mmCIF file of C-alpha atoms in Angstrom:
data_model
loop_
_atom_site.group_PDB
_atom_site.id
_atom_site.type_symbol
_atom_site.label_atom_id
_atom_site.label_comp_id
_atom_site.label_asym_id
_atom_site.label_seq_id
_atom_site.Cartn_x
_atom_site.Cartn_y
_atom_site.Cartn_z
ATOM 1 C CA SER X 1 0.102 0.043 -0.385
ATOM 2 C CA ILE X 2 1.372 3.567 -0.397
ATOM 3 C CA PRO X 3 1.523 6.549 2.214
ATOM 4 C CA LEU X 4 -1.348 9.162 1.764
ATOM 5 C CA LEU X 5 1.146 11.614 1.748
ATOM 6 C CA LEU X 6 2.194 14.620 -0.569
ATOM 7 C CA SER X 7 3.682 12.186 -3.192
ATOM 8 C CA LEU X 8 -0.311 10.693 -3.566
ATOM 9 C CA ILE X 9 -1.895 14.198 -4.837
ATOM 10 C CA PRO X 10 -1.946 14.277 -8.460
ATOM 11 C CA SER X 11 -0.464 17.585 -10.080
ATOM 12 C CA THR X 12 -3.834 18.150 -11.803
ATOM 13 C CA PHE X 13 -5.506 18.663 -8.283
ATOM 14 C CA ALA X 14 -7.079 21.983 -8.951
ATOM 15 C CA GLN X 15 -7.159 22.962 -4.993
ATOM 16 C CA PRO X 16 -4.362 20.861 -3.320
ATOM 17 C CA ALA X 17 -4.712 23.605 -0.301
ATOM 18 C CA THR X 18 -8.151 22.388 0.288
ATOM 19 C CA LEU X 19 -6.627 19.435 1.777
ATOM 20 C CA LYS X 20 -3.472 20.233 4.203
ATOM 21 C CA LYS X 21 -6.045 20.523 7.215
ATOM 22 C CA PHE X 22 -6.694 16.417 5.984
ATOM 23 C CA LEU X 23 -2.833 15.985 5.899
ATOM 24 C CA ASP X 24 -1.636 18.084 8.809
ATOM 25 C CA ALA X 25 -4.176 14.979 10.396
ATOM 26 C CA TYR X 26 -3.447 11.961 8.596
ATOM 27 C CA GLY X 27 -0.503 12.555 6.745
ATOM 28 C CA ASP X 28 2.133 10.020 7.473
ATOM 29 C CA TRP X 29 -1.608 7.191 7.399
ATOM 30 C CA MET X 30 -1.764 4.639 4.923
ATOM 31 C CA ALA X 31 -4.702 5.052 2.349
ATOM 32 C CA CYS X 32 -6.130 1.273 3.060
ATOM 33 C CA ASP X 33 -6.331 2.429 7.467
ATOM 34 C CA PHE X 34 -8.976 4.621 6.662
ATOM 35 C CA SER X 35 -13.013 4.674 7.459
ATOM 36 C CA PRO X 36 -16.118 6.626 6.811
ATOM 37 C CA GLU X 37 -16.072 7.058 10.487
ATOM 38 C CA ILE X 38 -12.765 8.776 10.584
ATOM 39 C CA ILE X 39 -13.704 10.717 7.783
ATOM 40 C CA ASP X 40 -16.865 11.458 9.729
ATOM 41 C CA SER X 41 -14.949 12.778 12.349
ATOM 42 C CA PHE X 42 -12.882 14.988 10.346
ATOM 43 C CA LEU X 43 -15.481 16.929 8.367
ATOM 44 C CA SER X 44 -17.774 16.821 12.098
ATOM 45 C CA THR X 45 -14.903 18.404 14.102
ATOM 46 C CA GLN X 46 -14.015 21.255 11.090
ATOM 47 C CA ASN X 47 -14.317 24.920 12.344
ATOM 48 C CA VAL X 48 -16.118 26.351 8.935
ATOM 49 C CA GLY X 49 -18.697 27.018 7.325
ATOM 50 C CA LEU X 50 -20.945 23.667 5.428
ATOM 51 C CA GLN X 51 -20.270 25.162 2.341
ATOM 52 C CA THR X 52 -16.447 25.005 3.037
ATOM 53 C CA ARG X 53 -16.814 21.653 4.699
ATOM 54 C CA LYS X 54 -18.337 20.944 1.972
ATOM 55 C CA HIS X 55 -15.217 21.599 -0.177
ATOM 56 C CA TYR X 56 -12.823 19.135 2.484
ATOM 57 C CA ARG X 57 -15.242 16.461 1.926
ATOM 58 C CA ALA X 58 -14.856 17.316 -2.258
ATOM 59 C CA ALA X 59 -11.538 17.417 -2.327
ATOM 60 C CA ILE X 60 -11.212 14.314 0.271
ATOM 61 C CA HIS X 61 -13.196 12.457 -1.934
ATOM 62 C CA GLN X 62 -11.181 12.926 -5.510
ATOM 63 C CA LEU X 63 -8.071 12.163 -3.594
ATOM 64 C CA PHE X 64 -8.911 8.561 -2.415
ATOM 65 C CA GLN X 65 -10.696 8.253 -5.479
ATOM 66 C CA HIS X 66 -6.839 8.524 -6.755
ATOM 67 C CA ALA X 67 -5.580 6.407 -4.357
ATOM 68 C CA VAL X 68 -7.788 3.668 -5.691
ATOM 69 C CA ILE X 69 -7.071 4.058 -9.299
ATOM 70 C CA LEU X 70 -4.067 3.674 -7.838
ATOM 71 C CA ASN X 71 -4.431 0.643 -5.119
ATOM 72 C CA ALA X 72 -3.525 2.157 -2.571
ATOM 73 C CA ALA X 73 -6.701 1.845 -1.437
ATOM 74 C CA THR X 74 -10.018 -0.560 -2.259
ATOM 75 C CA GLU X 75 -12.362 0.912 -2.002
ATOM 76 C CA ASN X 76 -13.360 5.292 -1.013
ATOM 77 C CA PRO X 77 -14.068 5.760 2.270
ATOM 78 C CA VAL X 78 -15.394 9.265 1.788
ATOM 79 C CA ALA X 79 -18.382 7.841 -0.528
ATOM 80 C CA LYS X 80 -19.892 6.119 2.607
ATOM 81 C CA ALA X 81 -19.280 9.179 4.782
ATOM 82 C CA MET X 82 -21.554 12.087 5.852
ATOM 83 C CA LYS X 83 -23.077 13.612 2.752
ATOM 84 C CA ILE X 84 -23.082 18.104 3.461
ATOM 85 C CA ARG X 85 -25.881 19.696 2.373
ATOM 86 C CA VAL X 86 -26.323 23.239 2.057
ATOM 87 C CA LYS X 87 -29.168 25.336 2.385
ATOM 88 C CA THR X 88 -29.956 26.404 -0.970
ATOM 89 C CA ASP X 89 -30.768 30.372 -0.829
ATOM 90 C CA GLU X 90 -30.917 33.118 -3.508
ATOM 91 C CA PRO X 91 -27.460 33.401 -5.359
ATOM 92 C CA GLY X 92 -25.552 36.187 -3.196
ATOM 93 C CA ILE X 93 -24.839 38.946 -5.761
ATOM 94 C CA LEU X 94 -23.128 42.733 -5.434
ATOM 95 C CA LYS X 95 -24.914 46.099 -5.949
ATOM 96 C CA PRO X 96 -23.721 48.054 -8.775
ATOM 97 C CA ALA X 97 -21.419 50.312 -6.362
ATOM 98 C CA GLN X 98 -19.982 48.294 -4.531
ATOM 99 C CA VAL X 99 -19.000 46.153 -7.896
ATOM 100 C CA ALA X 100 -18.044 49.685 -8.792
ATOM 101 C CA ALA X 101 -15.824 50.268 -6.432
ATOM 102 C CA LEU X 102 -14.387 46.960 -6.174
ATOM 103 C CA LEU X 103 -12.292 48.023 -9.271
ATOM 104 C CA SER X 104 -11.752 51.048 -7.985
ATOM 105 C CA HIS X 105 -9.731 49.638 -5.286
ATOM 106 C CA ALA X 106 -8.160 46.494 -6.918
ATOM 107 C CA ASP X 107 -4.338 46.836 -8.001
ATOM 108 C CA ASN X 108 -2.812 46.058 -11.655
ATOM 109 C CA ASP X 109 -2.957 42.145 -10.530
ATOM 110 C CA THR X 110 -5.945 42.023 -9.851
ATOM 111 C CA LEU X 111 -8.122 44.368 -11.973
ATOM 112 C CA PRO X 112 -8.345 41.811 -14.871
ATOM 113 C CA GLY X 113 -9.815 38.826 -12.957
ATOM 114 C CA LEU X 114 -11.975 40.305 -11.672
ATOM 115 C CA ALA X 115 -12.938 42.421 -14.439
ATOM 116 C CA ILE X 116 -13.349 39.018 -16.192
ATOM 117 C CA SER X 117 -15.171 37.994 -12.839
ATOM 118 C CA PHE X 118 -17.952 39.947 -12.484
ATOM 119 C CA PHE X 119 -18.994 40.906 -16.809
ATOM 120 C CA ALA X 120 -17.992 37.750 -18.491
ATOM 121 C CA GLY X 121 -19.206 35.157 -15.758
ATOM 122 C CA VAL X 122 -16.212 32.662 -16.079
ATOM 123 C CA ARG X 123 -15.413 30.583 -13.070
ATOM 124 C CA ARG X 124 -12.570 31.168 -10.883
ATOM 125 C CA ALA X 125 -10.382 28.764 -11.353
ATOM 126 C CA GLU X 126 -11.381 29.591 -15.354
ATOM 127 C CA ILE X 127 -9.883 32.110 -15.221
ATOM 128 C CA GLU X 128 -6.620 31.341 -12.743
ATOM 129 C CA ARG X 129 -6.307 28.940 -16.381
ATOM 130 C CA LEU X 130 -6.599 31.783 -18.946
ATOM 131 C CA ASP X 131 -4.156 32.837 -21.146
ATOM 132 C CA TRP X 132 -4.175 36.855 -23.121
ATOM 133 C CA SER X 133 -3.762 35.001 -26.385
ATOM 134 C CA GLU X 134 -7.127 33.649 -25.380
ATOM 135 C CA ILE X 135 -9.210 37.484 -25.538
ATOM 136 C CA ASP X 136 -9.898 38.748 -27.932
ATOM 137 C CA ILE X 137 -10.537 42.832 -26.878
ATOM 138 C CA LYS X 138 -10.844 43.506 -30.508
ATOM 139 C CA GLY X 139 -13.268 40.492 -32.012
ATOM 140 C CA GLY X 140 -15.480 40.926 -28.490
ATOM 141 C CA LEU X 141 -15.320 37.356 -27.530
ATOM 142 C CA ILE X 142 -12.916 35.194 -24.867
ATOM 143 C CA GLU X 143 -12.165 31.723 -25.472
ATOM 144 C CA ILE X 144 -13.073 29.053 -22.623
ATOM 145 C CA LYS X 145 -10.608 26.541 -23.985
ATOM 146 C CA ALA X 146 -12.555 22.982 -23.422
ATOM 147 C CA ALA X 147 -9.390 22.214 -21.969
ATOM 148 C CA LYS X 148 -9.425 24.346 -18.939
ATOM 149 C CA ALA X 149 -13.124 24.694 -18.849
ATOM 150 C CA LYS X 150 -15.013 23.261 -15.981
ATOM 151 C CA THR X 151 -17.182 20.778 -18.180
ATOM 152 C CA ALA X 152 -14.334 20.053 -20.386
ATOM 153 C CA GLN X 153 -16.280 22.140 -23.176
ATOM 154 C CA ARG X 154 -15.026 24.847 -25.022
ATOM 155 C CA ARG X 155 -17.593 28.128 -25.506
ATOM 156 C CA PHE X 156 -16.956 31.776 -26.243
ATOM 157 C CA ILE X 157 -17.859 34.323 -24.416
ATOM 158 C CA ALA X 158 -19.265 37.800 -26.058
ATOM 159 C CA MET X 159 -17.543 40.944 -24.086
ATOM 160 C CA SER X 160 -19.522 43.872 -23.190
ATOM 161 C CA GLU X 161 -18.622 47.535 -23.902
ATOM 162 C CA ASN X 162 -17.162 47.871 -20.130
ATOM 163 C CA LEU X 163 -15.458 45.054 -19.723
ATOM 164 C CA LYS X 164 -13.626 46.073 -23.267
ATOM 165 C CA ALA X 165 -12.674 49.435 -21.466
ATOM 166 C CA TRP X 166 -11.727 46.964 -18.301
ATOM 167 C CA LEU X 167 -9.382 44.951 -19.590
ATOM 168 C CA ALA X 168 -7.676 47.088 -22.724
ATOM 169 C CA PRO X 169 -5.539 48.705 -20.532
ATOM 170 C CA HIS X 170 -3.624 45.475 -18.903
ATOM 171 C CA ALA X 171 -3.901 43.314 -23.191
ATOM 172 C CA SER X 172 -1.120 41.809 -23.251
ATOM 173 C CA PRO X 173 -0.528 39.073 -26.867
ATOM 174 C CA GLY X 174 0.505 36.502 -24.600
ATOM 175 C CA GLY X 175 0.892 34.901 -20.562
ATOM 176 C CA LYS X 176 -1.540 34.328 -17.414
ATOM 177 C CA VAL X 177 -3.984 36.909 -17.130
ATOM 178 C CA THR X 178 -3.786 36.555 -12.884
ATOM 179 C CA PRO X 179 -0.475 36.296 -11.926
ATOM 180 C CA SER X 180 -0.624 33.143 -9.997
ATOM 181 C CA HIS X 181 -3.343 31.853 -7.116
ATOM 182 C CA ALA X 182 -2.157 33.080 -3.900
ATOM 183 C CA ILE X 183 -1.215 36.440 -5.409
ATOM 184 C CA TRP X 184 -5.226 37.168 -7.069
ATOM 185 C CA ARG X 185 -7.102 35.682 -4.185
ATOM 186 C CA LYS X 186 -4.027 38.128 -1.640
ATOM 187 C CA GLY X 187 -5.214 40.522 -4.286
ATOM 188 C CA GLN X 188 -8.720 40.089 -3.885
ATOM 189 C CA LYS X 189 -9.129 40.180 -0.265
ATOM 190 C CA LYS X 190 -7.175 43.863 -0.227
ATOM 191 C CA ALA X 191 -9.426 45.101 -2.729
ATOM 192 C CA ARG X 192 -12.670 43.878 -0.835
ATOM 193 C CA LEU X 193 -11.684 45.524 2.575
ATOM 194 C CA ASP X 194 -10.518 48.367 0.952
ATOM 195 C CA ALA X 195 -13.987 48.733 -0.986
ATOM 196 C CA GLY X 196 -15.766 48.346 2.425
ATOM 197 C CA ILE X 197 -17.647 44.619 1.392
ATOM 198 C CA ALA X 198 -17.696 42.992 4.564
ATOM 199 C CA ASP X 199 -20.196 40.865 3.056
ATOM 200 C CA TRP X 200 -18.909 38.932 0.034
ATOM 201 C CA PRO X 201 -21.307 36.480 -1.402
ATOM 202 C CA HIS X 202 -19.965 32.947 -2.593
ATOM 203 C CA ASN X 203 -19.533 33.131 -6.104
ATOM 204 C CA ALA X 204 -20.620 36.534 -6.097
ATOM 205 C CA GLY X 205 -18.659 37.238 -9.254
ATOM 206 C CA ARG X 206 -20.434 35.075 -11.190
ATOM 207 C CA HIS X 207 -23.880 35.071 -9.630
ATOM 208 C CA SER X 208 -23.889 38.970 -10.124
ATOM 209 C CA PHE X 209 -22.981 38.343 -13.834
ATOM 210 C CA ALA X 210 -25.683 35.993 -14.587
ATOM 211 C CA SER X 211 -28.076 38.370 -12.869
ATOM 212 C CA TYR X 212 -27.570 41.099 -14.619
ATOM 213 C CA HIS X 213 -27.135 39.545 -18.011
ATOM 214 C CA LEU X 214 -31.027 38.254 -16.947
ATOM 215 C CA ALA X 215 -32.294 41.164 -15.879
ATOM 216 C CA MET X 216 -30.534 43.144 -19.251
ATOM 217 C CA ASN X 217 -31.019 40.348 -22.251
ATOM 218 C CA GLU X 218 -34.164 38.496 -21.419
ATOM 219 C CA ASP X 219 -32.786 35.877 -22.869
ATOM 220 C CA PRO X 220 -32.052 32.171 -20.476
ATOM 221 C CA GLY X 221 -30.603 30.334 -23.647
ATOM 222 C CA LYS X 222 -28.124 33.021 -24.253
ATOM 223 C CA LEU X 223 -27.389 33.135 -20.577
ATOM 224 C CA ALA X 224 -26.435 29.584 -20.505
ATOM 225 C CA MET X 225 -24.194 29.342 -23.284
ATOM 226 C CA GLU X 226 -21.875 32.128 -21.818
ATOM 227 C CA LEU X 227 -21.545 30.473 -18.383
ATOM 228 C CA GLY X 228 -21.678 26.888 -20.277
ATOM 229 C CA HIS X 229 -24.787 25.984 -17.995
ATOM 230 C CA PRO X 230 -26.403 23.592 -19.535
ATOM 231 C CA ASP X 231 -30.324 24.107 -18.030
ATOM 232 C CA PRO X 232 -31.277 27.505 -19.282
ATOM 233 C CA ARG X 233 -34.478 26.918 -17.379
ATOM 234 C CA LEU X 234 -32.770 26.076 -14.297
ATOM 235 C CA LEU X 235 -31.231 29.679 -15.015
ATOM 236 C CA PHE X 236 -34.446 31.657 -14.887
ATOM 237 C CA SER X 237 -35.859 30.587 -12.616
ATOM 238 C CA ARG X 238 -32.651 30.468 -10.476
ATOM 239 C CA TYR X 239 -31.670 34.272 -11.650
ATOM 240 C CA ARG X 240 -35.165 36.405 -12.995
ATOM 241 C CA THR X 241 -36.094 38.575 -10.211
ATOM 242 C CA LEU X 242 -32.987 39.109 -7.808
ATOM 243 C CA VAL X 243 -31.993 42.737 -10.205
ATOM 244 C CA SER X 244 -34.436 45.409 -11.445
ATOM 245 C CA LYS X 245 -33.555 45.984 -15.459
ATOM 246 C CA LYS X 246 -33.196 49.579 -14.433
ATOM 247 C CA SER X 247 -29.691 48.078 -11.610
ATOM 248 C CA ALA X 248 -29.206 45.846 -14.950
ATOM 249 C CA ALA X 249 -28.833 48.781 -16.662
ATOM 250 C CA SER X 250 -26.100 50.727 -13.867
ATOM 251 C CA PHE X 251 -24.068 47.484 -13.675
ATOM 252 C CA TRP X 252 -23.493 47.410 -17.329
ATOM 253 C CA ASN X 253 -22.627 50.818 -17.419
ATOM 254 C CA ILE X 254 -19.835 50.622 -14.602
ATOM 255 C CA THR X 255 -16.828 51.595 -17.174
ATOM 256 C CA PRO X 256 -13.906 53.410 -15.821
ATOM 257 C CA THR X 257 -13.079 56.897 -17.397
ATOM 258 C CA ALA X 258 -10.626 59.034 -18.233
ATOM 259 C CA GLY X 259 -7.876 56.626 -18.095
ATOM 260 C CA GLU X 260 -8.233 56.666 -14.813
ATOM 261 C CA ILE X 261 -9.469 52.858 -12.654
ATOM 262 C CA THR X 262 -10.727 55.271 -9.714
ATOM 263 C CA ASN X 263 -13.019 57.540 -11.951
ATOM 264 C CA ILE X 264 -16.103 55.175 -12.638
ATOM 265 C CA ARG X 265 -19.576 55.928 -14.841
ATOM 266 C CA THR X 266 -21.489 53.910 -13.100
ATOM 267 C CA ALA X 267 -24.725 55.942 -14.746
#
């Protein structure tokens, strides 16, 4: 059997940091020695929210799936461990004034990713994999390659005029849009704090994009294509009443003016 340690984690894991607490506690155990009860004990003693606990469970499940493939374990103990159920509330979004304040406080390493999150609805992990060569500002398209998409399907996202304006000063022929996961995450946190945004909803950028896009365009099919989501009806029922058309107009008018990101036009 193979010891459960960093050697068992494949390089393709999207968020190895999610496993740190688990490996700190059990890193020297053999993969075959785990039971569902041990997984339950770990999950139930983490002083985190339900959504974060659910992320822990998913990452550990992925780890043991890999262990089974390597014959380091005969079965995945997470499969029979506790299920983490998160109450489904309305998607959390930011108001146009909050988004404007956030962008005005973002540094150059952070601003392009934030703008793409809020005005193109691209998933966080997809933004971290995105290259400037995949953003055609003149043509008005962002390409999410199949190898970088959560759904493993290529898609194109039409860029709004305000998104083009935010990205143009930072555009490059190539290179990563976000320097690194750590730098971008740190930059986002600082921008939020400097903008006075205490309550940061889960997937705030993607949920905000979906809400304001649907309110402005009233086209769940188009929204589904741009989000890479399979069910327009679900999107319609989830996002259709969250914001008004007037609020959506303000959102899509959040634009840098006079070349200064601190001078933002919102109406």
